Coordinates of C-alpha atoms in Angstrom, one line a residue:
Chain A
M1106 CA 164.0 38.2 25.2
T1107 CA 164.3 39.2 28.9
T1108 CA 167.8 39.4 30.3
V1109 CA 168.8 39.9 33.9
Q1110 CA 172.1 40.5 35.8
I1111 CA 172.9 38.2 38.7
R1112 CA 175.6 39.2 41.2
E1113 CA 177.0 36.2 43.0
V1114 CA 177.5 37.3 46.6
G1115 CA 178.5 33.9 48.1
P1116 CA 182.3 34.8 48.5
R1117 CA 181.4 37.7 50.7
D1118 CA 177.9 37.5 52.1
G1119 CA 178.0 33.7 52.1
F1120 CA 181.4 33.0 53.5
Q1121 CA 181.0 35.7 56.1
N1122 CA 178.5 33.6 58.0
E1123 CA 180.6 30.5 58.1
P1124 CA 181.7 29.7 61.7
E1125 CA 184.8 27.8 60.7
T1126 CA 187.6 29.6 58.9
I1127 CA 187.7 28.7 55.2
P1128 CA 191.3 28.4 53.9
T1129 CA 192.2 31.3 51.5
A1130 CA 193.2 28.8 48.8
D1131 CA 189.7 27.2 48.9
K1132 CA 188.1 30.7 48.6
I1133 CA 190.3 31.5 45.7
R1134 CA 189.5 28.2 43.9
L1135 CA 185.8 28.6 44.5
I1136 CA 185.8 32.2 43.2
N1137 CA 187.8 31.2 40.1
G1138 CA 185.1 28.5 39.5
L1139 CA 182.3 31.1 39.8
G1140 CA 184.3 33.3 37.4
R1141 CA 184.1 30.5 34.8
A1142 CA 180.4 30.2 35.4
G1143 CA 179.7 33.4 33.4
F1144 CA 178.7 35.8 36.2
S1145 CA 179.2 39.4 35.2
R1146 CA 179.4 40.4 38.8
I1147 CA 180.8 38.8 41.9
E1148 CA 181.1 40.2 45.4
V1149 CA 184.5 39.0 46.6
A1150 CA 185.7 40.8 49.7
S1151 CA 184.8 43.2 52.5
F1152 CA 187.0 45.9 54.0
V1153 CA 185.7 45.5 57.5
R1154 CA 187.9 45.3 60.6
P1155 CA 189.4 41.8 60.8
D1156 CA 188.6 41.5 64.5
V1157 CA 184.9 42.1 63.7
I1158 CA 184.7 39.5 60.9
P1159 CA 187.8 37.3 61.0
Q1160 CA 186.4 35.1 58.2
L1161 CA 187.0 37.9 55.8
A1162 CA 190.4 39.0 57.1
D1163 CA 192.1 37.6 54.1
G1164 CA 190.3 39.8 51.7
V1165 CA 193.4 41.4 50.2
E1166 CA 195.0 37.9 49.6
V1167 CA 191.8 36.8 47.9
L1168 CA 191.7 39.9 45.7
H1169 CA 195.3 39.3 44.7
G1170 CA 195.0 35.6 44.3
I1171 CA 191.9 35.1 42.2
D1172 CA 192.0 34.8 38.4
V1173 CA 188.7 35.5 36.8
P1174 CA 187.8 36.7 33.2
D1175 CA 188.1 40.4 32.6
S1176 CA 184.4 40.5 31.9
V1177 CA 183.7 39.9 35.6
S1178 CA 183.1 43.0 37.6
L1179 CA 184.3 42.5 41.2
M1180 CA 182.7 44.1 44.2
V1181 CA 184.0 44.9 47.6
L1182 CA 181.9 45.9 50.6
V1183 CA 183.0 49.0 52.5
P1184 CA 181.5 50.0 55.9
N1185 CA 183.1 53.4 56.5
S1186 CA 185.8 55.8 55.5
R1187 CA 188.6 53.8 57.1
G1188 CA 187.4 50.8 55.1
L1189 CA 187.4 52.8 51.9
D1190 CA 190.9 54.0 52.7
N1191 CA 192.0 50.4 52.9
A1192 CA 190.1 49.4 49.9
L1193 CA 191.6 52.1 47.7
V1194 CA 195.1 50.8 48.4
Q1195 CA 193.9 47.8 46.3
R1196 CA 192.2 50.1 43.8
E1197 CA 193.2 48.1 40.7
Y1198 CA 191.9 44.7 42.0
F1199 CA 188.2 45.5 41.9
H1200 CA 185.5 47.5 40.0
E1201 CA 182.6 48.2 42.3
V1202 CA 182.1 49.4 45.9
A1203 CA 179.1 48.5 47.9
L1204 CA 178.1 51.0 50.7
F1205 CA 175.3 50.2 53.0
V1206 CA 172.8 51.5 55.6
S1207 CA 169.8 49.9 57.3
A1208 CA 166.4 51.5 56.8
S1209 CA 165.5 50.8 60.4
E1210 CA 167.1 52.7 63.2
T1211 CA 167.3 49.7 65.5
H1212 CA 168.9 47.4 63.0
N1213 CA 171.4 50.1 61.9
K1214 CA 172.3 50.8 65.5
K1215 CA 172.9 47.1 66.3
N1216 CA 174.8 46.6 63.0
V1217 CA 177.1 49.6 63.0
N1218 CA 176.4 51.3 66.2
R1219 CA 175.2 54.6 64.6
T1220 CA 172.0 56.3 63.8
V1221 CA 170.7 56.1 60.2
E1222 CA 171.5 59.8 59.8
E1223 CA 175.0 59.4 61.1
S1224 CA 175.5 56.5 58.6
M1225 CA 174.0 58.5 55.7
A1226 CA 176.1 61.6 56.5
D1227 CA 179.2 59.4 56.1
N1228 CA 177.8 57.7 53.0
D1229 CA 177.1 61.0 51.3
V1230 CA 180.9 61.6 51.4
L1231 CA 181.8 58.0 50.6
V1232 CA 179.7 57.8 47.5
K1233 CA 181.5 60.9 46.1
R1234 CA 184.9 59.5 46.9
V1235 CA 184.0 56.2 45.2
V1236 CA 182.7 57.9 42.1
A1237 CA 185.7 60.2 42.0
E1238 CA 187.9 57.1 41.8
D1239 CA 186.0 56.1 38.7
L1240 CA 184.6 53.1 40.5
T1241 CA 181.0 52.0 40.3
C1242 CA 179.1 52.8 43.5
A1243 CA 176.3 50.4 44.5
A1244 CA 174.4 51.3 47.7
V1245 CA 172.6 48.7 49.7
I1246 CA 169.7 49.4 52.0
A1247 CA 169.3 46.6 54.5
T1248 CA 165.9 45.7 56.2
S1249 CA 164.2 47.3 53.2
F1250 CA 161.2 45.0 53.6
G1251 CA 160.9 44.7 57.3
C1252 CA 163.0 44.8 60.5
P1253 CA 163.2 42.0 63.1
Y1254 CA 163.3 44.7 65.8
E1255 CA 160.9 47.3 64.5
G1256 CA 158.5 45.3 62.3
K1257 CA 157.2 47.1 59.2
V1258 CA 159.5 49.6 57.5
E1259 CA 157.8 52.3 55.4
M1260 CA 158.4 52.1 51.7
S1261 CA 158.8 55.9 51.6
R1262 CA 161.5 55.8 54.2
V1263 CA 163.5 53.2 52.1
L1264 CA 163.0 55.1 48.9
D1265 CA 164.0 58.4 50.4
L1266 CA 167.3 56.8 51.5
A1267 CA 167.7 55.3 48.0
E1268 CA 167.2 58.7 46.4
R1269 CA 169.7 60.3 48.6
F1270 CA 172.3 57.7 47.6
A1271 CA 171.5 58.3 43.9
E1272 CA 171.7 62.0 44.2
H1273 CA 175.2 61.7 45.5
G1274 CA 176.2 59.5 42.7
A1275 CA 175.3 55.8 43.4
T1276 CA 174.4 54.2 40.1
E1277 CA 173.0 51.0 41.6
L1278 CA 170.6 50.7 44.5
G1279 CA 170.2 47.3 46.2
F1280 CA 167.3 46.5 48.5
G1281 CA 168.0 43.8 51.0
D1282 CA 165.5 41.6 52.7
T1283 CA 167.9 41.1 55.6
T1284 CA 165.8 38.7 57.6
G1285 CA 163.4 37.5 54.9
M1286 CA 160.3 39.5 55.7
C1287 CA 159.3 40.3 52.2
N1288 CA 156.3 38.6 50.4
P1289 CA 155.7 38.6 46.6
K1290 CA 152.8 41.0 46.6
Y1291 CA 154.9 43.6 48.4
A1292 CA 158.0 42.8 46.3
N1293 CA 156.0 43.6 43.2
E1294 CA 154.7 46.8 44.6
F1295 CA 158.0 47.9 46.0
F1296 CA 160.1 47.3 42.8
A1297 CA 157.5 49.0 40.6
A1298 CA 157.7 52.0 42.9
A1299 CA 161.5 51.9 43.2
I1300 CA 162.1 51.7 39.5
E1301 CA 159.8 54.7 38.9
R1302 CA 161.4 56.7 41.7
L1303 CA 165.0 56.0 40.6
P1304 CA 165.3 56.7 36.9
G1305 CA 168.7 55.9 35.4
V1306 CA 169.7 53.9 38.5
E1307 CA 170.0 50.1 38.4
V1308 CA 167.6 48.7 41.0
T1309 CA 168.8 45.4 42.5
A1310 CA 166.8 42.8 44.5
H1311 CA 168.4 40.9 47.3
F1312 CA 166.0 38.4 48.8
H1313 CA 166.3 35.8 51.5
N1314 CA 164.5 32.5 51.7
T1315 CA 163.6 32.5 55.4
R1316 CA 160.1 31.3 54.9
G1317 CA 160.6 29.7 51.4
Q1318 CA 159.4 32.8 49.5
G1319 CA 162.7 33.8 48.1
L1320 CA 162.1 32.8 44.5
A1321 CA 158.5 33.9 44.7
N1322 CA 159.8 37.4 45.6
A1323 CA 162.3 37.3 42.8
Y1324 CA 159.6 36.4 40.3
A1325 CA 157.3 39.2 41.6
A1326 CA 160.2 41.7 41.3
L1327 CA 161.0 40.5 37.8
E1328 CA 157.3 41.0 36.9
A1329 CA 157.6 44.6 38.3
G1330 CA 160.5 45.2 35.9
C1331 CA 163.5 44.5 38.1
R1332 CA 166.4 43.1 36.1
S1333 CA 169.2 42.9 38.7
F1334 CA 169.4 40.3 41.4
E1335 CA 171.8 39.1 44.1
S1336 CA 172.1 35.5 45.3
S1337 CA 174.5 33.1 46.9
F1338 CA 175.7 29.8 45.5
G1339 CA 174.8 26.8 47.7
E1340 CA 172.3 29.1 49.5
L1341 CA 175.2 30.1 51.7
G1342 CA 175.0 32.9 54.1
G1343 CA 172.6 35.7 54.7
C1344 CA 171.2 36.4 58.1
P1345 CA 169.9 33.3 59.9
V1346 CA 167.2 35.0 61.8
P1347 CA 165.3 33.3 63.4
K1348 CA 168.1 31.0 64.4
G1349 CA 168.6 28.0 62.1
S1350 CA 166.7 29.7 59.2
T1351 CA 168.1 29.8 55.7
G1352 CA 169.3 33.2 54.5
N1353 CA 170.2 34.2 50.9
I1354 CA 168.4 32.7 48.0
A1355 CA 170.5 30.0 46.2
T1356 CA 172.0 31.2 42.9
E1357 CA 171.5 27.8 41.3
D1358 CA 167.8 27.8 42.2
L1359 CA 167.4 31.4 40.9
V1360 CA 169.2 30.7 37.7
S1361 CA 167.2 27.5 37.2
M1362 CA 163.9 29.4 37.6
F1363 CA 165.0 32.2 35.2
H1364 CA 166.2 29.8 32.5
E1365 CA 163.0 27.7 32.7
M1366 CA 161.1 31.0 32.0
D1367 CA 163.5 31.8 29.1
V1368 CA 165.0 34.7 31.1
Q1369 CA 168.6 35.0 30.1
T1370 CA 171.3 35.2 32.8
G1371 CA 174.5 34.5 31.0
V1372 CA 175.3 32.0 33.7
D1373 CA 176.1 28.3 33.1
L1374 CA 173.8 26.5 35.5
D1375 CA 175.8 23.3 35.5
V1376 CA 179.0 25.1 36.5
V1377 CA 177.2 26.9 39.3
I1378 CA 175.8 23.7 40.7
G1379 CA 179.3 22.3 40.4
S1380 CA 180.7 25.2 42.5
A1381 CA 177.9 24.7 45.1
R1382 CA 178.8 21.0 45.4
E1383 CA 182.5 21.9 45.7
A1384 CA 181.6 24.4 48.5
Q1385 CA 179.7 21.6 50.2
Q1386 CA 182.8 19.5 50.2
V1387 CA 185.0 22.4 51.4
L1388 CA 182.6 23.2 54.3
G1389 CA 181.9 19.6 55.1
R1390 CA 178.2 19.9 55.4
K1391 CA 175.1 19.5 53.3
L1392 CA 174.0 22.8 51.8
T1393 CA 170.3 23.7 51.5
S1394 CA 169.8 24.7 47.9
H1395 CA 167.3 22.6 45.9
S1396 CA 169.1 22.4 42.6
I1397 CA 172.2 21.0 44.3
V1398 CA 170.2 17.9 44.9
S1399 CA 167.8 17.9 41.9
G1400 CA 170.2 19.2 39.2
P1401 CA 168.8 21.4 36.4
I1402 CA 165.4 20.6 34.9
N1403 CA 165.8 18.0 32.2
W1404 CA 163.4 18.4 29.3
T1405 CA 165.0 15.6 27.3
P1406 CA 162.5 12.8 26.8
G1407 CA 163.5 9.4 28.1
V1408 CA 166.4 10.6 30.1
D1409 CA 166.5 9.1 33.6
V1410 CA 166.2 12.2 35.8
V1411 CA 166.9 10.2 38.9
G1412 CA 170.4 9.8 37.8
H1413 CA 171.2 13.5 38.3
Chain B
M972 CA 139.8 40.6 50.4
T973 CA 141.1 37.5 48.6
T974 CA 140.3 34.1 50.1
V975 CA 141.7 30.8 49.0
Q976 CA 141.0 27.1 49.8
I977 CA 143.9 24.9 50.9
R978 CA 143.5 21.2 50.9
E979 CA 145.9 19.5 53.3
V980 CA 147.2 16.4 51.5
G981 CA 149.8 15.3 54.0
P982 CA 147.9 12.4 55.5
R983 CA 147.6 10.7 52.1
D984 CA 150.1 12.2 49.6
G985 CA 152.6 12.9 52.4
F986 CA 152.4 9.7 54.5
Q987 CA 152.4 7.5 51.3
N988 CA 156.0 8.3 50.7
E989 CA 157.3 7.4 54.1
P990 CA 159.4 4.3 54.1
E991 CA 158.7 3.3 57.7
T992 CA 155.1 2.4 58.7
I993 CA 153.5 5.2 60.7
P994 CA 151.3 3.7 63.5
T995 CA 147.6 4.3 62.8
A996 CA 147.2 6.0 66.2
D997 CA 149.8 8.6 65.2
K998 CA 148.1 9.2 61.9
I999 CA 144.8 9.7 63.6
R1000 CA 146.3 12.1 66.2
L1001 CA 148.0 14.1 63.5
I1002 CA 144.9 14.3 61.3
N1003 CA 142.8 15.4 64.3
G1004 CA 145.4 18.2 64.9
L1005 CA 145.1 19.3 61.3
G1006 CA 141.3 19.3 61.7
R1007 CA 141.7 21.8 64.5
A1008 CA 143.9 24.0 62.3
G1009 CA 140.9 25.2 60.4
F1010 CA 141.4 23.4 57.0
S1011 CA 138.1 23.0 55.1
R1012 CA 139.6 20.1 53.2
I1013 CA 141.9 17.2 54.1
E1014 CA 142.9 14.3 52.0
V1015 CA 143.0 11.4 54.5
A1016 CA 143.0 8.0 52.7
S1017 CA 143.5 6.1 49.5
F1018 CA 141.6 3.0 48.3
V1019 CA 144.6 1.5 46.6
R1020 CA 145.6 -2.1 47.0
P1021 CA 147.4 -2.5 50.3
D1022 CA 150.1 -4.6 48.7
V1023 CA 150.9 -1.7 46.4
I1024 CA 151.0 0.9 49.1
P1025 CA 151.3 -0.8 52.5
Q1026 CA 151.6 2.6 54.3
L1027 CA 148.0 3.4 53.5
A1028 CA 146.6 -0.1 54.2
D1029 CA 145.0 1.2 57.4
G1030 CA 142.8 3.7 55.5
V1031 CA 139.5 2.4 56.8
E1032 CA 140.8 2.4 60.4
V1033 CA 142.0 6.0 59.9
L1034 CA 138.6 7.1 58.5
H1035 CA 136.8 5.4 61.4
G1036 CA 139.2 6.7 64.0
I1037 CA 139.6 10.4 63.2
D1038 CA 137.5 13.1 64.9
V1039 CA 137.5 16.4 63.0
P1040 CA 135.0 19.3 62.9
D1041 CA 131.9 18.7 60.7
S1042 CA 133.1 21.7 58.6
V1043 CA 136.1 19.6 57.3
S1044 CA 135.5 18.0 53.9
L1045 CA 137.4 14.7 53.8
M1046 CA 138.8 13.3 50.6
V1047 CA 139.8 9.8 49.6
L1048 CA 141.8 8.9 46.5
V1049 CA 140.4 6.1 44.3
P1050 CA 142.5 4.6 41.5
N1051 CA 139.8 2.4 39.8
S1052 CA 136.4 0.8 40.0
R1053 CA 137.5 -1.8 42.6
G1054 CA 138.8 1.1 44.7
L1055 CA 135.5 2.9 44.4
D1056 CA 133.6 -0.2 45.4
N1057 CA 135.7 -0.4 48.5
A1058 CA 135.4 3.3 49.2
L1059 CA 131.7 3.3 48.9
V1060 CA 131.4 0.7 51.7
Q1061 CA 132.7 3.5 53.9
R1062 CA 130.4 6.1 52.2
E1063 CA 129.4 8.0 55.3
Y1064 CA 133.0 8.6 56.4
F1065 CA 134.1 11.0 53.7
H1066 CA 132.8 13.7 51.4
E1067 CA 135.1 13.9 48.3
V1068 CA 136.6 11.4 45.9
A1069 CA 139.7 12.1 43.9
L1070 CA 140.2 10.4 40.6
F1071 CA 143.3 10.7 38.6
V1072 CA 145.2 10.2 35.3
S1073 CA 148.5 11.3 34.0
A1074 CA 148.7 13.7 31.1
S1075 CA 151.7 11.9 29.7
E1076 CA 151.4 8.3 28.3
T1077 CA 154.7 7.1 29.7
H1078 CA 154.0 8.3 33.3
N1079 CA 150.4 6.9 33.2
K1080 CA 151.8 3.6 32.0
K1081 CA 154.4 3.5 34.7
N1082 CA 152.0 4.6 37.3
V1083 CA 148.9 2.5 36.6
N1084 CA 150.0 0.3 33.7
R1085 CA 147.4 1.6 31.3
T1086 CA 147.2 4.0 28.4
V1087 CA 145.7 7.4 29.1
E1088 CA 142.7 6.5 27.0
E1089 CA 142.1 3.3 29.1
S1090 CA 142.3 5.3 32.3
M1091 CA 140.0 8.0 30.9
A1092 CA 137.4 5.4 29.7
D1093 CA 137.3 4.1 33.3
N1094 CA 137.3 7.6 34.7
D1095 CA 134.3 8.5 32.6
V1096 CA 132.3 5.9 34.4
L1097 CA 133.8 6.5 37.8
V1098 CA 133.0 10.2 37.8
K1099 CA 129.3 9.4 37.1
R1100 CA 129.2 6.9 39.9
V1101 CA 130.8 9.3 42.4
V1102 CA 128.4 12.1 41.4
A1103 CA 125.4 9.6 41.6
E1104 CA 126.4 9.0 45.2
D1105 CA 126.1 12.7 45.9
L1106 CA 129.8 12.9 46.6
T1107 CA 132.1 15.7 45.3
C1108 CA 134.2 14.5 42.5
A1109 CA 137.7 16.1 42.1
A1110 CA 139.8 14.9 39.2
V1111 CA 143.5 15.2 39.3
I1112 CA 145.8 15.4 36.3
A1113 CA 149.3 14.3 37.0
T1114 CA 152.4 15.6 35.1
S1115 CA 150.3 18.6 34.0
F1116 CA 153.4 20.8 33.7
G1117 CA 156.0 18.3 32.4
C1118 CA 156.9 14.6 32.5
P1119 CA 160.2 13.2 33.7
Y1120 CA 160.0 10.6 30.8
E1121 CA 158.5 12.7 28.0
G1122 CA 159.6 16.2 28.7
K1123 CA 157.1 18.9 27.8
V1124 CA 153.4 18.2 28.1
E1125 CA 151.2 20.3 25.8
M1126 CA 148.8 22.6 27.6
S1127 CA 146.0 21.6 25.2
R1128 CA 146.4 18.0 26.0
V1129 CA 146.0 18.6 29.7
L1130 CA 143.0 20.9 29.3
D1131 CA 141.3 18.5 27.0
L1132 CA 141.5 15.8 29.7
A1133 CA 140.3 18.3 32.2
E1134 CA 137.3 19.2 30.1
R1135 CA 136.4 15.6 29.6
F1136 CA 136.4 15.1 33.4
A1137 CA 134.2 18.2 33.8
E1138 CA 131.8 17.1 31.1
H1139 CA 131.2 13.9 33.0
G1140 CA 130.5 15.7 36.3
A1141 CA 133.8 16.5 38.1
T1142 CA 133.3 19.8 39.8
E1143 CA 137.0 20.3 40.8
L1144 CA 140.0 19.8 38.6
G1145 CA 143.4 19.6 40.2
F1146 CA 146.6 20.0 38.1
G1147 CA 149.6 18.2 39.6
D1148 CA 153.2 19.2 39.1
T1149 CA 154.3 15.6 39.8
T1150 CA 158.0 16.1 39.5
G1151 CA 158.3 19.8 40.0
M1152 CA 158.8 20.9 36.4
C1153 CA 156.6 24.0 36.4
N1154 CA 157.9 27.5 36.6
P1155 CA 156.0 30.7 37.6
K1156 CA 155.6 32.1 34.1
Y1157 CA 154.0 28.9 32.8
A1158 CA 151.9 28.5 36.0
N1159 CA 150.5 32.0 35.4
E1160 CA 149.7 31.2 31.7
F1161 CA 148.4 27.8 32.5
F1162 CA 146.0 28.7 35.3
A1163 CA 144.6 31.7 33.3
A1164 CA 143.8 29.3 30.5
A1165 CA 142.4 26.6 32.7
I1166 CA 140.1 28.9 34.5
E1167 CA 138.8 30.3 31.2
R1168 CA 138.4 26.8 29.7
L1169 CA 136.6 25.3 32.8
P1170 CA 133.8 27.7 33.8
G1171 CA 131.9 26.6 36.9
V1172 CA 134.7 24.2 37.8
E1173 CA 137.0 24.7 40.8
V1174 CA 140.6 24.8 39.5
T1175 CA 143.2 23.6 42.0
A1176 CA 146.9 24.0 41.9
H1177 CA 149.2 21.2 43.2
F1178 CA 152.8 22.3 43.1
H1179 CA 156.1 20.7 44.1
N1180 CA 159.2 22.4 45.4
T1181 CA 161.8 20.3 43.5
R1182 CA 163.9 23.3 42.5
G1183 CA 162.6 25.7 45.1
Q1184 CA 160.0 27.3 42.9
G1185 CA 156.9 25.9 44.6
L1186 CA 155.8 29.1 46.3
A1187 CA 156.7 31.2 43.2
N1188 CA 154.4 28.9 41.2
A1189 CA 151.6 29.3 43.8
Y1190 CA 151.9 33.1 43.7
A1191 CA 151.8 33.1 39.9
A1192 CA 148.8 30.9 39.9
L1193 CA 147.1 33.1 42.5
E1194 CA 147.8 36.1 40.2
A1195 CA 146.1 34.2 37.4
G1196 CA 143.0 33.8 39.5
C1197 CA 143.5 30.4 41.0
R1198 CA 141.9 30.2 44.5
S1199 CA 142.4 26.5 45.4
F1200 CA 145.6 24.9 46.4
E1201 CA 147.0 21.7 47.7
S1202 CA 150.0 21.3 50.0
S1203 CA 151.4 19.0 52.6
F1204 CA 152.3 19.9 56.2
G1205 CA 156.0 19.5 57.0
E1206 CA 156.7 19.4 53.2
L1207 CA 155.9 15.7 53.5
G1208 CA 155.7 13.5 50.5
G1209 CA 155.3 14.2 46.8
C1210 CA 157.4 12.5 44.3
P1211 CA 161.1 12.7 45.1
V1212 CA 162.4 12.8 41.5
P1213 CA 165.3 13.3 41.0
K1214 CA 166.1 11.1 44.0
G1215 CA 166.6 13.1 47.2
S1216 CA 164.6 16.1 46.0
T1217 CA 161.8 17.6 48.0
G1218 CA 158.2 17.0 46.7
N1219 CA 155.0 18.8 47.8
I1220 CA 155.1 22.4 48.9
A1221 CA 154.9 22.8 52.7
T1222 CA 151.5 23.9 53.9
E1223 CA 153.0 26.1 56.6
D1224 CA 155.1 28.0 54.1
L1225 CA 152.2 28.4 51.7
V1226 CA 149.9 29.6 54.5
S1227 CA 152.6 32.0 55.7
M1228 CA 153.0 33.5 52.3
F1229 CA 149.3 33.9 51.8
H1230 CA 148.8 35.5 55.2
E1231 CA 151.7 37.9 54.7
M1232 CA 149.9 39.0 51.5
D1233 CA 146.6 39.4 53.3
V1234 CA 145.2 36.4 51.5
Q1235 CA 142.8 34.6 53.8
T1236 CA 143.1 30.8 54.2
G1237 CA 141.0 30.2 57.3
V1238 CA 143.9 28.2 58.6
D1239 CA 145.7 28.8 62.0
L1240 CA 149.4 28.9 61.0
D1241 CA 150.6 28.3 64.5
V1242 CA 148.6 25.1 64.7
V1243 CA 149.9 23.8 61.4
I1244 CA 153.4 24.5 62.4
G1245 CA 152.7 22.6 65.6
S1246 CA 151.4 19.7 63.5
A1247 CA 154.5 19.7 61.3
R1248 CA 156.7 19.7 64.4
E1249 CA 154.7 16.8 65.8
A1250 CA 155.1 14.9 62.5
Q1251 CA 158.8 15.5 62.8
Q1252 CA 158.8 13.8 66.1
V1253 CA 156.7 10.9 64.9
L1254 CA 158.9 10.3 61.9
G1255 CA 162.1 10.8 63.9
R1256 CA 163.8 13.1 61.3
K1257 CA 164.1 16.7 60.4
L1258 CA 161.5 17.9 57.9
T1259 CA 162.4 20.4 55.2
S1260 CA 159.8 23.1 55.4
H1261 CA 161.1 26.6 56.2
S1262 CA 158.5 27.8 58.6
I1263 CA 159.0 24.8 60.9
V1264 CA 162.4 26.4 61.7
S1265 CA 161.6 30.1 61.3
G1266 CA 158.1 30.2 62.7
P1267 CA 155.5 32.7 61.4
I1268 CA 156.7 36.1 60.5
N1269 CA 156.6 38.4 63.5
W1270 CA 155.7 42.0 62.8
T1271 CA 155.6 42.9 66.5
P1272 CA 158.3 45.5 67.2
G1273 CA 160.9 44.6 69.8
V1274 CA 160.1 40.9 70.0
D1275 CA 163.1 38.7 69.8
V1276 CA 162.4 36.7 66.7
V1277 CA 165.4 34.4 67.4
G1278 CA 163.3 32.9 70.2
H1279 CA 160.9 31.3 67.8

């Protein structure tokens, strides 16, 4: 029996991209619903400057307000030492810290206005601080499969950065397909190489659905041995590049695919679809996931599937 | 170098599901555009009763009116002997005939009001007539990966039907995921088995994107050795079950995935995306393919991908 971990990133990576401010109470209600869906991991907040990402300015209120099962490991994103200082004030409200860097110089510069080496020098220190706090440190490498500014990104460059994070104490390495440039053949090769290169480290796939290949990439990574994935309920968020594109893969579509293949996720698909539909109401627009329309697959003979 | 064949089915399978009548001149213009895109195969018409599918009642005018390169093999769908009689009057205007049956009794009954055996008894005769006319006979088995009424469909049942078609002279066997119930693990197993069971027969995959798994299924079938695919430009058509779901996989998304993996299709992706955008204008609504928004992947450093 194959089992995978899915981290629900909608409350951070998803909400972050919403142009209209989502009321804190709605965020809390949606996260509580996701907590009941059976996720073992949810990314819930970001300690970035509120003037940079106003949508996530209520991160502390969200952390204080949510009520999820103890089994849920909550993650916060931290961009720098100031962010970690602020996060650690709330030390008892979360379990995992995500640090990040872009594999491509141009994207890193545009994203955090530093060179990759400057970001990594900081990250070397941050990882150790996170580990010293007895928190799980998950490092994320953006543009792992291609950069919209630089084109191809060498696998060796990405894996060198990953190894450096691991050497300093990161126990999870996430590889982000920031603008959806991965394809399943490359996903398969990449994750086989990453798993071999990073023994003892959890290797996580974060795909986007920019050209509709998100689930194909997830399947290819699974075939390569990847057992940890990130996705966003309702297909919220991600990086809509080119403009108007979809970003993150939808959690409900990923879970549906896994369950249909008898891959266990621990997640209740009906509950996730319910959360996605609730998000649709909160945001007042139609979301783009497929299962939100189709519902889960129904193998029961004679049942009118149109009724879903 | 891996090469695949893609049959563009939008002009038949796609248009058929449009509620508003598409003017014949628009159909002809769109098909001519697809002909210029480099497809070696296009499904262009159906010889069904015009009162059953009024949208395709102008099939003969379309066949007479289109102007595509000689290299394009044109397919027509034929449901029964009456349909074949009518098709053969236009013998010089097409090259391939598609016959079909559903693997599940209930779907076949609801679709053509006959038992599977009644349909197959007819098909035994029809295949021979098609072959005797020196036309290529491609048989299509609907609900090959699951039936909305009966649930699971046994692989052996599907492959038995396929073998029977092949024994009577069909040189291509298409397996249709009529309501999008396939998953990549099963697609991989199924196409490996089908290719082994049907030596000398071209095995074609026809997937839907109902739960977002269409391209994952295509990748899994490719990995199993499948080299022939069907898809629909603009993600037009297919069977929207459950109601509101998407149907056929989008040609432009499939082509984009293949090209990104260095799998050759012979198709010009930019031209297909142009055709899909033209269809969007003709139909007056936003189509659901991904590449129609994102454009093809752009590996050129420094190019502003948002401009696509």
